[in-house]
CSV table of C-alpha atoms and ligand atoms in Angstrom, one decimal:
chain,number,residue,atom,x,y,z
A,1,UNK,CA,-63.7,-44.6,8.8
A,2,UNK,CA,-60.0,-43.8,8.8
A,3,UNK,CA,-57.8,-41.6,10.9
A,4,UNK,CA,-58.1,-38.2,9.2
A,5,UNK,CA,-61.9,-38.3,9.5
A,6,UNK,CA,-62.1,-39.2,13.1
A,7,UNK,CA,-62.3,-36.9,16.0
A,8,UNK,CA,-59.0,-36.4,17.8
A,9,UNK,CA,-60.0,-38.6,20.8
A,10,UNK,CA,-60.9,-41.7,18.7
A,11,UNK,CA,-57.9,-41.5,16.4
A,12,UNK,CA,-56.3,-44.8,15.4
A,13,UNK,CA,-53.2,-45.5,17.6
A,14,UNK,CA,-49.9,-46.6,16.2
A,15,UNK,CA,-46.8,-48.4,17.6
A,16,UNK,CA,-49.0,-50.7,19.8
A,17,UNK,CA,-51.1,-47.9,21.3
A,18,UNK,CA,-50.8,-47.3,25.1
A,19,UNK,CA,-48.9,-50.5,25.7
A,20,UNK,CA,-46.3,-49.5,23.0
A,21,UNK,CA,-46.1,-46.0,24.5
A,22,UNK,CA,-45.2,-47.5,27.9
A,23,UNK,CA,-42.9,-50.3,26.8
A,24,UNK,CA,-40.9,-48.6,24.0
A,25,UNK,CA,-39.5,-45.7,26.1
A,26,UNK,CA,-38.2,-48.3,28.6
A,27,UNK,CA,-37.1,-51.0,26.1
A,28,UNK,CA,-35.3,-48.8,23.5
A,29,UNK,CA,-32.9,-47.0,25.9
A,30,UNK,CA,-32.0,-50.4,27.4
A,31,UNK,CA,-31.4,-51.7,23.9
A,32,UNK,CA,-29.0,-48.9,23.0
A,33,UNK,CA,-26.9,-49.5,26.2
A,34,UNK,CA,-27.1,-53.3,25.5
A,35,UNK,CA,-25.9,-52.9,21.9
A,36,UNK,CA,-23.0,-50.6,23.0
A,37,UNK,CA,-22.1,-53.2,25.7
A,38,UNK,CA,-22.2,-56.1,23.2
A,39,UNK,CA,-20.1,-54.3,20.6
A,40,UNK,CA,-17.1,-54.2,23.1
A,41,UNK,CA,-17.2,-57.7,24.3
A,42,UNK,CA,-14.8,-60.2,22.7
A,43,UNK,CA,-17.5,-62.4,21.3
A,44,UNK,CA,-19.8,-59.5,20.3
A,45,UNK,CA,-22.6,-62.0,20.6
A,46,UNK,CA,-26.2,-60.7,20.9
A,47,UNK,CA,-27.1,-63.9,22.8
A,48,UNK,CA,-24.9,-63.6,25.9
A,49,UNK,CA,-26.2,-64.1,29.3
A,50,UNK,CA,-26.2,-62.1,31.5
A,51,UNK,CA,-26.6,-59.2,28.9
A,52,UNK,CA,-23.3,-57.2,28.8
A,53,UNK,CA,-24.6,-53.8,29.8
A,54,UNK,CA,-21.8,-51.3,30.5
A,55,UNK,CA,-20.9,-51.3,34.2
A,56,UNK,CA,-22.2,-48.5,36.4
A,57,UNK,CA,-18.8,-46.7,36.5
A,58,UNK,CA,-18.8,-46.7,32.7
A,59,UNK,CA,-22.2,-44.9,32.6
A,60,UNK,CA,-21.2,-41.6,33.9
A,61,UNK,CA,-18.4,-39.1,33.2
A,62,UNK,CA,-18.5,-35.4,34.3
A,63,UNK,CA,-17.3,-34.2,30.9
A,64,UNK,CA,-20.2,-35.8,29.1
A,65,UNK,CA,-23.0,-33.3,29.9
A,66,UNK,CA,-20.6,-30.4,28.8
A,67,UNK,CA,-19.8,-32.2,25.6
A,68,UNK,CA,-23.4,-33.0,24.8
A,69,UNK,CA,-24.9,-29.6,25.6
A,70,UNK,CA,-21.9,-27.9,24.0
A,71,UNK,CA,-22.6,-29.9,20.8
A,72,UNK,CA,-26.3,-29.1,20.7
A,73,UNK,CA,-25.6,-25.5,21.6
A,74,UNK,CA,-23.1,-25.2,18.7
A,75,UNK,CA,-25.7,-26.6,16.3
A,76,UNK,CA,-28.3,-24.2,17.6
A,77,UNK,CA,-25.9,-21.4,16.9
A,78,UNK,CA,-25.2,-22.7,13.4
A,79,UNK,CA,-28.9,-23.1,12.7
A,80,UNK,CA,-29.4,-19.4,13.5
A,81,UNK,CA,-26.5,-18.2,11.3
A,82,UNK,CA,-27.7,-16.4,8.2
A,83,UNK,CA,-26.2,-18.9,5.8
A,84,UNK,CA,-28.0,-20.6,2.9
A,85,UNK,CA,-31.6,-19.8,1.9
A,86,UNK,CA,-34.9,-19.9,3.6
A,87,UNK,CA,-37.5,-22.3,2.3
A,88,UNK,CA,-41.2,-22.7,2.9
A,89,UNK,CA,-42.8,-25.9,4.3
A,90,UNK,CA,-46.0,-27.4,3.0
A,91,UNK,CA,-49.3,-25.7,3.7
A,92,UNK,CA,-50.6,-26.1,7.3
A,93,UNK,CA,-54.2,-26.7,8.4
A,94,UNK,CA,-54.5,-22.9,9.0
A,95,UNK,CA,-53.4,-22.3,5.4
A,96,UNK,CA,-50.1,-20.7,6.4
A,97,UNK,CA,-46.6,-22.0,5.6
A,98,UNK,CA,-43.6,-22.0,8.0
A,99,UNK,CA,-40.2,-20.9,6.9
A,100,UNK,CA,-37.1,-23.0,7.5
A,101,UNK,CA,-33.4,-22.2,7.1
A,102,UNK,CA,-31.7,-24.5,4.6
A,103,UNK,CA,-28.2,-24.4,6.1
A,104,UNK,CA,-27.7,-28.0,7.5
A,105,UNK,CA,-24.9,-28.7,5.0
A,106,UNK,CA,-23.1,-25.6,6.1
A,107,UNK,CA,-23.5,-26.7,9.7
A,108,UNK,CA,-22.0,-30.1,8.9
A,109,UNK,CA,-19.0,-28.6,7.1
A,110,UNK,CA,-18.3,-26.0,9.8
A,111,UNK,CA,-18.7,-28.5,12.6
A,112,UNK,CA,-16.6,-31.2,10.9
A,113,UNK,CA,-14.0,-28.4,10.1
A,114,UNK,CA,-13.9,-27.5,13.8
A,115,UNK,CA,-13.4,-31.1,14.8
A,116,UNK,CA,-10.5,-31.5,12.3
A,117,UNK,CA,-9.0,-28.3,13.7
A,118,UNK,CA,-9.3,-29.7,17.3
A,119,UNK,CA,-7.7,-32.9,16.1
A,120,UNK,CA,-4.8,-30.9,14.6
A,121,UNK,CA,-4.4,-29.2,18.0
A,122,UNK,CA,-4.1,-32.6,19.6
A,123,UNK,CA,-7.6,-33.2,20.9
A,124,UNK,CA,-8.0,-36.9,21.8
A,125,UNK,CA,-11.0,-37.7,19.6
A,126,UNK,CA,-10.4,-41.4,20.1
A,127,UNK,CA,-11.6,-40.9,23.7
A,128,UNK,CA,-15.1,-40.9,22.3
A,129,UNK,CA,-14.9,-44.7,22.3
A,130,UNK,CA,-14.7,-44.7,26.2
A,131,UNK,CA,-17.2,-41.9,26.4
A,132,UNK,CA,-19.9,-43.6,24.3
A,133,UNK,CA,-21.8,-45.3,27.2
A,134,UNK,CA,-22.0,-42.1,29.3
A,135,UNK,CA,-22.8,-40.0,26.3
A,136,UNK,CA,-25.6,-42.4,25.4
A,137,UNK,CA,-27.0,-42.2,29.0
A,138,UNK,CA,-26.8,-38.4,29.0
A,139,UNK,CA,-28.6,-38.2,25.6
A,140,UNK,CA,-31.3,-40.6,26.9
A,141,UNK,CA,-31.9,-38.5,30.0
A,142,UNK,CA,-32.0,-35.4,27.9
A,143,UNK,CA,-34.5,-36.9,25.5
A,144,UNK,CA,-36.8,-37.7,28.4
A,145,UNK,CA,-36.6,-34.2,29.8
A,146,UNK,CA,-37.0,-32.6,26.4
A,147,UNK,CA,-40.1,-34.8,25.6
A,148,UNK,CA,-41.7,-33.8,28.9
A,149,UNK,CA,-41.0,-30.1,28.1
A,150,UNK,CA,-42.5,-30.6,24.6
A,151,UNK,CA,-45.6,-32.3,26.0
A,152,UNK,CA,-46.2,-29.7,28.6
A,153,UNK,CA,-45.8,-26.8,26.2
A,154,UNK,CA,-48.2,-28.5,23.7
A,155,UNK,CA,-51.1,-27.5,26.1
A,156,UNK,CA,-50.4,-23.8,25.5
A,157,UNK,CA,-50.8,-23.9,21.7
A,158,UNK,CA,-54.0,-23.6,19.6
A,159,UNK,CA,-55.7,-26.8,18.6
A,160,UNK,CA,-54.8,-26.4,14.9
A,161,UNK,CA,-51.1,-26.6,15.9
A,162,UNK,CA,-51.5,-30.2,17.1
A,163,UNK,CA,-50.5,-33.3,15.1
A,164,UNK,CA,-53.4,-35.3,13.7
A,165,UNK,CA,-52.5,-38.4,15.6
A,166,UNK,CA,-51.1,-36.9,18.8
A,167,UNK,CA,-54.1,-35.6,20.6
A,168,UNK,CA,-55.9,-38.8,21.8
A,169,UNK,CA,-56.3,-37.6,25.4
A,170,UNK,CA,-54.2,-40.5,26.6
A,171,UNK,CA,-51.3,-38.8,28.3
A,172,UNK,CA,-48.8,-41.7,27.9
A,173,UNK,CA,-49.6,-42.2,24.2
A,174,UNK,CA,-49.6,-38.5,23.4
A,175,UNK,CA,-46.3,-38.0,25.2
A,176,UNK,CA,-44.8,-40.8,23.2
A,177,UNK,CA,-46.2,-40.1,19.7
A,178,UNK,CA,-46.0,-36.3,20.0
A,179,UNK,CA,-48.8,-33.8,20.5
A,180,UNK,CA,-47.6,-30.6,18.8
A,181,UNK,CA,-46.8,-30.7,15.1
A,182,UNK,CA,-44.3,-27.9,14.8
A,183,UNK,CA,-43.1,-26.7,18.2
A,184,UNK,CA,-41.2,-23.5,17.8
A,185,UNK,CA,-39.5,-21.0,20.1
A,186,UNK,CA,-40.0,-17.9,18.1
A,187,UNK,CA,-38.7,-18.9,14.6
A,188,UNK,CA,-36.5,-21.8,15.9
A,189,UNK,CA,-38.2,-25.0,14.9
A,190,UNK,CA,-37.3,-27.7,17.4
A,191,UNK,CA,-38.4,-30.7,15.4
A,192,UNK,CA,-36.7,-29.6,12.1
A,193,UNK,CA,-33.6,-28.7,14.1
A,194,UNK,CA,-33.4,-32.2,15.7
A,195,UNK,CA,-34.3,-34.1,12.5
A,196,UNK,CA,-31.0,-33.7,10.7
A,197,UNK,CA,-28.5,-31.8,12.9
A,198,UNK,CA,-27.1,-32.7,16.3
A,199,UNK,CA,-27.9,-36.5,16.1
A,200,UNK,CA,-27.1,-37.0,12.4
A,201,UNK,CA,-23.9,-35.0,12.3
A,202,UNK,CA,-23.1,-36.4,15.8
A,203,UNK,CA,-23.2,-39.9,14.2
A,204,UNK,CA,-20.4,-38.9,11.7
A,205,UNK,CA,-18.3,-37.4,14.5
A,206,UNK,CA,-18.7,-40.6,16.6
A,207,UNK,CA,-17.6,-42.6,13.6
A,208,UNK,CA,-14.6,-40.4,13.2
A,209,UNK,CA,-13.7,-40.8,16.9
A,210,UNK,CA,-14.0,-44.6,16.5
A,211,UNK,CA,-11.7,-44.5,13.5
A,212,UNK,CA,-9.2,-42.5,15.5
A,213,UNK,CA,-9.4,-45.1,18.3
A,214,UNK,CA,-8.8,-47.9,15.8
A,215,UNK,CA,-5.8,-46.0,14.4
A,216,UNK,CA,-4.4,-45.7,18.0
A,217,UNK,CA,-4.8,-49.4,18.6
A,218,UNK,CA,-3.8,-50.8,15.2
A,219,UNK,CA,-1.4,-48.1,14.0
A,220,UNK,CA,-3.7,-47.0,11.1
A,221,UNK,CA,-7.4,-47.2,10.3
A,222,UNK,CA,-8.5,-50.4,8.5
A,223,UNK,CA,-10.0,-50.5,5.0
A,224,UNK,CA,-13.2,-51.8,6.6
A,225,UNK,CA,-13.4,-48.8,9.0
A,226,UNK,CA,-12.6,-46.3,6.2
A,227,UNK,CA,-15.4,-47.8,4.1
A,228,UNK,CA,-17.9,-47.6,6.9
A,229,UNK,CA,-16.9,-44.0,7.7
A,230,UNK,CA,-17.0,-43.0,4.0
A,231,UNK,CA,-20.3,-44.6,3.2
A,232,UNK,CA,-22.0,-43.1,6.3
A,233,UNK,CA,-20.5,-39.7,5.7
A,234,UNK,CA,-21.8,-39.8,2.1
A,235,UNK,CA,-25.3,-40.7,3.5
A,236,UNK,CA,-25.3,-37.9,6.1
A,237,UNK,CA,-23.8,-35.4,3.6
A,238,UNK,CA,-26.5,-36.3,1.1
A,239,UNK,CA,-29.3,-35.9,3.6
A,240,UNK,CA,-28.0,-32.4,4.5
A,241,UNK,CA,-27.3,-31.4,0.9
A,242,UNK,CA,-30.9,-32.3,0.1
A,243,UNK,CA,-32.2,-30.8,3.4
A,244,UNK,CA,-35.1,-29.1,1.8
A,245,UNK,CA,-36.6,-32.6,0.9
A,246,UNK,CA,-37.2,-33.2,4.6
A,247,UNK,CA,-39.9,-30.6,4.6
A,248,UNK,CA,-42.2,-32.9,2.8
A,249,UNK,CA,-41.5,-36.1,4.8
A,250,UNK,CA,-43.9,-37.9,7.1
A,251,UNK,CA,-41.8,-36.8,10.1
A,252,UNK,CA,-42.3,-33.1,9.4
A,253,UNK,CA,-45.7,-33.0,7.8
A,254,UNK,CA,-47.6,-35.6,9.8
A,255,UNK,CA,-45.9,-36.7,13.0
A,256,UNK,CA,-46.0,-34.7,16.2
A,257,UNK,CA,-42.8,-34.0,18.1
A,258,UNK,CA,-42.8,-36.3,21.1
A,259,UNK,CA,-40.6,-39.0,22.7
A,260,UNK,CA,-40.6,-41.2,19.6
A,261,UNK,CA,-38.9,-38.6,17.3
A,262,UNK,CA,-36.8,-36.9,20.0
A,263,UNK,CA,-35.3,-40.3,21.1
A,264,UNK,CA,-34.9,-41.4,17.5
A,265,UNK,CA,-33.1,-38.2,16.5
A,266,UNK,CA,-30.9,-37.7,19.5
A,267,UNK,CA,-30.2,-41.2,20.8
A,268,UNK,CA,-31.1,-44.0,18.4
A,269,UNK,CA,-29.4,-42.5,15.3
A,270,UNK,CA,-26.0,-41.5,16.7
A,271,UNK,CA,-25.6,-44.4,19.1
A,272,UNK,CA,-26.9,-47.4,17.1
A,273,UNK,CA,-26.1,-46.3,13.6
A,274,UNK,CA,-22.4,-46.1,14.6
A,275,UNK,CA,-22.4,-49.7,15.8
A,276,UNK,CA,-20.4,-51.0,12.8
A,277,UNK,CA,-17.6,-48.6,13.5
A,278,UNK,CA,-17.8,-49.5,17.3
A,279,UNK,CA,-17.6,-53.2,16.4
A,280,UNK,CA,-14.6,-52.7,14.2
A,281,UNK,CA,-12.6,-51.0,17.0
A,282,UNK,CA,-12.6,-54.2,19.1
A,283,UNK,CA,-13.0,-56.7,16.2
A,284,UNK,CA,-10.6,-55.7,13.4
A,285,UNK,CA,-11.5,-57.3,10.0
A,286,UNK,CA,-9.3,-57.8,7.0
A,287,UNK,CA,-11.0,-56.9,3.8
A,288,UNK,CA,-9.5,-57.7,0.3
A,289,UNK,CA,-9.5,-55.0,-2.3
A,290,UNK,CA,-11.8,-57.2,-4.4
A,291,UNK,CA,-14.3,-57.5,-1.5
A,292,UNK,CA,-14.0,-53.7,-1.0
A,293,UNK,CA,-14.7,-53.1,-4.7
A,294,UNK,CA,-17.9,-55.3,-4.6
A,295,UNK,CA,-19.1,-53.5,-1.4
A,296,UNK,CA,-18.4,-50.1,-2.9
A,297,UNK,CA,-20.4,-51.1,-6.1
A,298,UNK,CA,-23.3,-52.3,-3.9
A,299,UNK,CA,-23.3,-49.0,-2.0
A,300,UNK,CA,-23.1,-47.1,-5.3
A,301,UNK,CA,-26.1,-48.9,-6.7
A,302,UNK,CA,-28.1,-48.4,-3.5
A,303,UNK,CA,-27.2,-44.7,-3.4
A,304,UNK,CA,-28.1,-44.3,-7.1
A,305,UNK,CA,-31.6,-45.8,-6.6
A,306,UNK,CA,-32.1,-43.9,-3.4
A,307,UNK,CA,-31.1,-40.6,-4.7
A,308,UNK,CA,-32.6,-40.7,-8.1
A,309,UNK,CA,-36.0,-42.0,-6.9
A,310,UNK,CA,-36.2,-39.4,-4.1
A,311,UNK,CA,-35.1,-36.6,-6.5
A,312,UNK,CA,-37.7,-37.8,-9.1
A,313,UNK,CA,-40.5,-37.6,-6.7
A,314,UNK,CA,-39.4,-34.3,-5.2
A,315,UNK,CA,-39.0,-32.8,-8.7
A,316,UNK,CA,-42.5,-34.1,-9.6
A,317,UNK,CA,-44.1,-32.7,-6.5
A,318,UNK,CA,-42.4,-29.3,-6.9
A,319,UNK,CA,-43.1,-28.9,-10.7
A,320,UNK,CA,-44.9,-31.8,-12.5
A,321,UNK,CA,-44.2,-30.0,-15.8
A,322,UNK,CA,-40.4,-30.0,-15.4
A,323,UNK,CA,-38.8,-31.6,-18.5
A,324,UNK,CA,-37.1,-34.3,-16.3
A,325,UNK,CA,-40.5,-35.6,-15.1
A,326,UNK,CA,-43.1,-34.3,-17.5
A,327,UNK,CA,-42.9,-37.5,-19.8
A,328,UNK,CA,-43.6,-39.9,-16.9
A,329,UNK,CA,-47.0,-41.6,-16.8
A,330,UNK,CA,-49.3,-40.5,-14.0
A,331,UNK,CA,-52.8,-41.2,-12.6
A,332,UNK,CA,-55.0,-38.3,-11.4
A,333,UNK,CA,-56.4,-38.2,-7.9
A,334,UNK,CA,-59.5,-36.4,-6.5
A,335,UNK,CA,-57.2,-34.2,-4.4
A,336,UNK,CA,-55.8,-32.6,-7.7
A,337,UNK,CA,-52.3,-34.1,-7.1
A,338,UNK,CA,-51.1,-36.9,-9.4
A,339,UNK,CA,-49.4,-40.1,-8.7
A,340,UNK,CA,-46.4,-41.3,-10.8
A,341,UNK,CA,-46.9,-44.8,-12.3
A,342,UNK,CA,-43.7,-45.0,-14.4
A,343,UNK,CA,-40.1,-44.2,-13.8
A,344,UNK,CA,-38.8,-45.3,-10.3
A,345,UNK,CA,-42.2,-45.0,-8.8
A,346,UNK,CA,-43.6,-47.4,-11.4
A,347,UNK,CA,-40.9,-50.0,-10.5
A,348,UNK,CA,-41.9,-50.5,-6.9
A,349,UNK,CA,-44.0,-48.3,-4.5
A,350,UNK,CA,-41.0,-47.3,-2.4
A,351,UNK,CA,-37.9,-47.4,-4.6
A,352,UNK,CA,-36.2,-45.0,-2.2
A,353,UNK,CA,-36.5,-47.6,0.6
A,354,UNK,CA,-35.0,-50.3,-1.7
A,355,UNK,CA,-31.9,-48.1,-2.3
A,356,UNK,CA,-31.6,-47.3,1.4
A,357,UNK,CA,-31.7,-51.0,2.3
A,358,UNK,CA,-29.0,-51.8,-0.3
A,359,UNK,CA,-26.8,-49.2,1.3
A,360,UNK,CA,-27.5,-50.5,4.8
A,361,UNK,CA,-26.3,-53.9,3.7
A,362,UNK,CA,-23.1,-52.4,2.2
A,363,UNK,CA,-22.4,-50.7,5.6
A,364,UNK,CA,-22.5,-54.1,7.3
A,365,UNK,CA,-20.5,-56.2,4.9
A,366,UNK,CA,-17.1,-54.7,5.7
A,367,UNK,CA,-17.5,-56.1,9.2
A,368,UNK,CA,-17.4,-59.7,7.8
A,369,UNK,CA,-19.7,-62.6,8.5
A,370,UNK,CA,-18.6,-63.8,11.9
A,371,UNK,CA,-21.1,-61.7,13.9
A,372,UNK,CA,-24.7,-60.7,13.7
A,373,UNK,CA,-24.2,-57.4,15.6
A,374,UNK,CA,-22.9,-55.3,12.6
A,375,UNK,CA,-26.0,-56.5,10.7
A,376,UNK,CA,-28.3,-55.2,13.4
A,377,UNK,CA,-28.8,-51.9,11.4
A,378,UNK,CA,-29.9,-53.6,8.2
A,379,UNK,CA,-32.2,-56.0,10.1
A,380,UNK,CA,-33.8,-53.2,12.2
A,381,UNK,CA,-34.0,-50.9,9.2
A,382,UNK,CA,-35.8,-53.5,7.1
A,383,UNK,CA,-38.4,-53.9,9.9
A,384,UNK,CA,-38.6,-50.1,10.3
A,385,UNK,CA,-39.1,-49.5,6.5
A,386,UNK,CA,-41.7,-52.3,6.2
A,387,UNK,CA,-43.6,-50.7,9.1
A,388,UNK,CA,-43.1,-47.2,7.7
A,389,UNK,CA,-44.3,-48.4,4.3
A,390,UNK,CA,-47.5,-49.8,5.9
A,391,UNK,CA,-48.1,-46.4,7.7
A,392,UNK,CA,-47.6,-44.5,4.5
A,393,UNK,CA,-49.8,-46.9,2.6
A,394,UNK,CA,-52.6,-46.2,5.1
A,395,UNK,CA,-52.1,-42.5,4.9
A,396,UNK,CA,-52.1,-42.5,1.0
A,397,UNK,CA,-55.2,-44.6,1.0
A,398,UNK,CA,-56.9,-41.9,3.1
A,399,UNK,CA,-55.5,-39.2,0.9
A,400,UNK,CA,-56.1,-40.7,-2.5
A,401,UNK,CA,-58.8,-43.4,-2.1
A,402,UNK,CA,-59.6,-45.3,-5.3
A,403,UNK,CA,-56.7,-43.7,-7.1
A,404,UNK,CA,-54.3,-45.2,-4.6
A,405,UNK,CA,-56.0,-48.7,-5.1
A,406,UNK,CA,-55.5,-48.2,-8.8
A,407,UNK,CA,-51.8,-47.3,-8.3
A,408,UNK,CA,-51.3,-50.4,-6.1
A,409,UNK,CA,-52.8,-52.6,-8.8
A,410,UNK,CA,-50.5,-51.1,-11.4
A,411,UNK,CA,-47.4,-51.3,-9.2
A,412,UNK,CA,-48.0,-54.4,-7.1
A,413,UNK,CA,-44.6,-54.6,-5.2
A,414,UNK,CA,-44.1,-52.4,-2.2
A,415,UNK,CA,-40.3,-52.4,-1.8
A,416,UNK,CA,-38.6,-55.5,-3.2
A,417,UNK,CA,-39.5,-56.3,-6.8
A,418,UNK,CA,-41.1,-59.7,-7.2
A,419,UNK,CA,-40.7,-60.4,-3.4
A,420,UNK,CA,-42.6,-57.9,-1.4
B,501,LIG,P1,-41.2,-41.0,1.0
B,501,LIG,O1,-40.2,-40.0,0.5
B,501,LIG,O2,-41.2,-42.4,0.5
B,501,LIG,O3,-42.6,-40.4,0.7
B,501,LIG,C1,-43.9,-41.0,0.8
B,501,LIG,C2,-44.8,-40.1,0.1
B,501,LIG,O4,-44.5,-39.9,-1.3
B,501,LIG,C3,-46.3,-40.5,0.1
B,501,LIG,O5,-46.9,-40.2,1.3
B,501,LIG,C4,-46.8,-39.6,-1.0
B,501,LIG,O6,-47.0,-38.3,-0.5
B,501,LIG,C5,-45.7,-39.6,-2.0
B,501,LIG,N1,-45.9,-40.7,-3.0
B,501,LIG,C6,-46.0,-42.0,-2.8
B,501,LIG,N2,-46.1,-42.7,-4.0
B,501,LIG,C7,-46.1,-41.7,-4.9
B,501,LIG,C8,-46.2,-41.8,-6.4
B,501,LIG,N3,-46.3,-42.9,-7.0
B,501,LIG,N4,-46.1,-40.6,-7.0
B,501,LIG,C9,-45.9,-39.4,-6.4
B,501,LIG,N5,-45.9,-39.3,-5.0
B,501,LIG,C10,-45.9,-40.4,-4.3
B,501,LIG,O7,-41.3,-41.0,2.6
B,501,LIG,P2,-40.3,-41.2,3.8
B,501,LIG,O8,-40.3,-39.9,4.6
B,501,LIG,O9,-40.7,-42.4,4.5
B,501,LIG,O10,-38.8,-41.4,3.2
B,501,LIG,C11,-37.9,-40.4,2.8
B,501,LIG,C12,-36.5,-40.9,2.7
B,501,LIG,O11,-36.0,-41.0,4.0
B,501,LIG,C13,-36.5,-42.4,2.1
B,501,LIG,O12,-35.4,-42.4,1.2
B,501,LIG,C14,-36.2,-43.2,3.3
B,501,LIG,O13,-35.5,-44.4,2.9
B,501,LIG,C15,-35.4,-42.3,4.2
B,501,LIG,N6,-35.5,-42.7,5.6
B,501,LIG,C16,-34.4,-42.9,6.3
B,501,LIG,C17,-34.5,-43.2,7.7
B,501,LIG,C18,-33.2,-43.5,8.4
B,501,LIG,O14,-33.3,-43.7,9.6
B,501,LIG,N7,-32.1,-43.6,7.8
B,501,LIG,C19,-35.8,-43.3,8.4
B,501,LIG,C20,-36.9,-43.0,7.5
B,501,LIG,C21,-36.8,-42.7,6.2
B,501,LIG,P3,-47.7,-37.1,-1.3
B,501,LIG,O15,-48.5,-37.7,-2.4
B,501,LIG,O16,-48.5,-36.4,-0.3
B,501,LIG,O17,-46.6,-36.3,-1.9
């Protein structure tokens, strides 16, 4: 018997169960600080001993809590502005649907506009380079406090507001995996807010700060730095432009809001996804125009696969009779929903992951081949997406039973055609 059918206290545990729930919250914050430390050593080697953690003086700066809380406060304010439309999420267990503001792209444009204005007024954005370690520490501390708050408040909500996998009764595991599905303070949805705003837009701003730092040191930003900034800005802009699509993702529909997502959104994304830019500040790379053209083409192919496959599925789920998707081959399922077996979703079972990984590779290549560190993202992301694919496969098997088996038979490769 699988997860959805089990009582909440015997639910199948993910991420290594209780052991994972104890080790991951210790190990991941240390990993973030370690990676930032490595990125600014001359060798940038991941295999240095002792590990080059930032020194204790580098871990605290009085300005940092103000910056971090100010940034989150600004985004909370932008979230509440009556900009963009309101959209409904998927149906909940209690047959209701929550409403969400679709104004993340506006929030990005306004906040990046404000940063550019500050830059024009002479704000030293390059200082973000020195402030990265204390900012990361402050975000880590905040993510622990916030997760404790979320866990505590989850005991005051009705049982149908809990996530299917987050109510095992084991405090450590439930704290880690997330107990409440959609924690809200009135209409303010805390999980949805954190998914795509302070951390994701923060990543772009950190990148810009690192570009400014490189320009200070070298006289102008390098081609490699411009590519890394441009590619990642495109990725974040795309996610926010298509913000509505997040409403049907595993994170929103299935996962509770606990340490795993809080830390991922507020710490892991901004501070490890900006590693390539951080590496380039201390390890400038020369990149030929030909090399840049090849990397741009790779990013373009990845983006095309990622965007068109995600859009195809979203369109199909919203309106299967839409002319863009109505000709695609499908198989019926007992739930009434259909599964696509042609188009992108007939090519591999997760074409969107394939596109995402090609882009991840394109973000690392401008950093050259002398170090492993800039490839940390693509390596970690491959592992994350293989694991995520396995989680989704399990959930789809529960949802669709024999129809899912039939889909897997017709589309045998999961992510990489003819490989995996
Ligand atoms: P997906 O968008 O891949 O959605 C998976 C769901 O799609 C399944 O549960 C199923 O849900 C539906 N589905 C699967 N196969 C079919 C089919 N053949 N026909 C129709 N529907 C199908 O999930 P994710 O949330 O994992 O990924 C969303 C995007 O976010 C991806 O592009 C991914 O690369 C990206 N991502 C990025 C991360 C980052 O850190 N940069 C982290 C995680 C994801 P149902 O049938 O219920 O609709």
